[in-house]
Amino acid sequence: MRSRVTMVLAVVAVILGGVLLVPTAYARLSSDAGEGGGGEGGGTTSVAAPAPAPPPPPTLAAGRVSVAFKGEYFSWALLDRKTGKVSGSSNMSATSSTESMIKAWIVSDYLRQLGDKEPTTALKQMASLAIIDSNDNAANKVYAAAGGSYKPSKSSTPDPVIQRAIRICGLTDTKRGNTEPYTGYWSFTRMSPRDAVRLGDCIADGKAAGPKWTKWVLDQMAKVRGTTAKKDQRASSGGGRWGIIDGLPKSITAQGPVSMKNGWTPIASDGNWHVNCLAVNGKWSLAVMLRYPIRQGLDYGAQVCASVATQLVTPQPGAALKVPQQPVGKL
């Protein structure tokens, strides 16, 4: 009897203990959930949005260009140096005379033929002046040293210097100029903006000047000096630091050197300025080519080149950065 009573009492104690423990445990679990659940929210919480990734640095990219151009010929092309894709105006395969823009190739062609050899001090100085000051006499010396010659001909086949540009740089629209009385002159080589950006890329990637001289050529192109002002323009040389470079924001020029070579001549026989702008950096190669009445002046052409460059800047300065909204999460 005593043992049965004892057993009954033990069972009752276990039951009562369980009844007392369950509320305590439940209260503890509820307290723990409340501490992690944001108070009265009952288990919801706000998740902080991750910091947005910084936008890519500005560059030039294919886009719409609008210029109220007053002249005979306006064309442009842009080459993406990563993809090799060329975009531009609908007439980017149409040609015009290169003028001094071709000097960057003439110098590159001469130096590539030297290989690891050094040019004479005089010719190296001529090569530098042909680019930095767009000096015609210096360019003529380098052109002759590269194997060029002025042989009047009605043929559209370029001389060996220009033929090598076509072959090495993969040009498709370039041909010999036949404008009298300048037939055969390097400055009257006919080239399209599409070929001009290929030429810029060819110089920048090392095919034009070769491994020893590419950096030197690009450095000279980055050091081009002088403005469109009369004080900087002379009969056989002139200031050529204008055009595309003036249309680039500091956010692009601060990324690294921009190498350039412009060409410009007022041609009495057709009454037009022939103005060409070429610039290249590690990401792109851009060319703008124009013909317009001489009375409009050199500044007009420089401004058109700058305008094209500015319109191709991507993203445009001041463009709003869209940050995706992060939804509130639930635990």
mmCIF file of N, CA and C in Angstrom, residues 27 33 44 58 102 163 195 208 212 281 284 304-305 313:
data_model
loop_
_atom_site.group_PDB
_atom_site.id
_atom_site.type_symbol
_atom_site.label_atom_id
_atom_site.label_comp_id
_atom_site.label_asym_id
_atom_site.label_seq_id
_atom_site.Cartn_x
_atom_site.Cartn_y
_atom_site.Cartn_z
ATOM 1 N N ALA A 27 7.766 30.927 -22.588
ATOM 2 C CA ALA A 27 8.056 32.357 -22.365
ATOM 3 C C ALA A 27 9.471 32.689 -22.795
ATOM 4 N N ALA A 33 12.603 35.195 -29.493
ATOM 5 C CA ALA A 33 12.105 35.604 -30.804
ATOM 6 C C ALA A 33 11.888 37.088 -30.866
ATOM 7 N N THR A 44 9.747 40.452 -38.595
ATOM 8 C CA THR A 44 10.161 41.133 -39.821
ATOM 9 C C THR A 44 11.302 42.080 -39.517
ATOM 10 N N PRO A 58 34.264 56.974 -67.545
ATOM 11 C CA PRO A 58 33.754 57.469 -68.831
ATOM 12 C C PRO A 58 34.660 57.058 -69.984
ATOM 13 N N ILE A 102 48.212 61.867 -92.146
ATOM 14 C CA ILE A 102 48.958 60.687 -92.579
ATOM 15 C C ILE A 102 50.399 60.680 -92.067
ATOM 16 N N GLN A 163 50.878 51.895 -99.680
ATOM 17 C CA GLN A 163 50.493 50.491 -99.892
ATOM 18 C C GLN A 163 50.722 49.659 -98.635
ATOM 19 N N ASP A 195 38.741 54.009 -92.356
ATOM 20 C CA ASP A 195 40.145 53.601 -92.449
ATOM 21 C C ASP A 195 41.023 54.384 -91.481
ATOM 22 N N ALA A 208 52.048 49.169 -86.681
ATOM 23 C CA ALA A 208 52.558 50.208 -87.579
ATOM 24 C C ALA A 208 54.045 50.486 -87.373
ATOM 25 N N LYS A 212 59.732 48.161 -80.936
ATOM 26 C CA LYS A 212 60.706 49.107 -80.383
ATOM 27 C C LYS A 212 60.210 50.550 -80.419
ATOM 28 N N ASN A 281 43.330 56.284 -77.843
ATOM 29 C CA ASN A 281 43.883 55.935 -76.536
ATOM 30 C C ASN A 281 43.744 54.427 -76.347
ATOM 31 N N TRP A 284 39.763 53.386 -77.462
ATOM 32 C CA TRP A 284 39.055 53.763 -78.688
ATOM 33 C C TRP A 284 39.965 54.518 -79.647
ATOM 34 N N VAL A 304 33.832 71.453 -84.795
ATOM 35 C CA VAL A 304 33.027 70.303 -85.214
ATOM 36 C C VAL A 304 33.649 69.007 -84.680
ATOM 37 N N CYS A 305 34.964 68.878 -84.802
ATOM 38 C CA CYS A 305 35.647 67.684 -84.284
ATOM 39 C C CYS A 305 35.418 67.537 -82.781
ATOM 40 N N VAL A 313 30.805 60.852 -75.564
ATOM 41 C CA VAL A 313 31.218 60.533 -74.198
ATOM 42 C C VAL A 313 30.107 59.725 -73.517
#
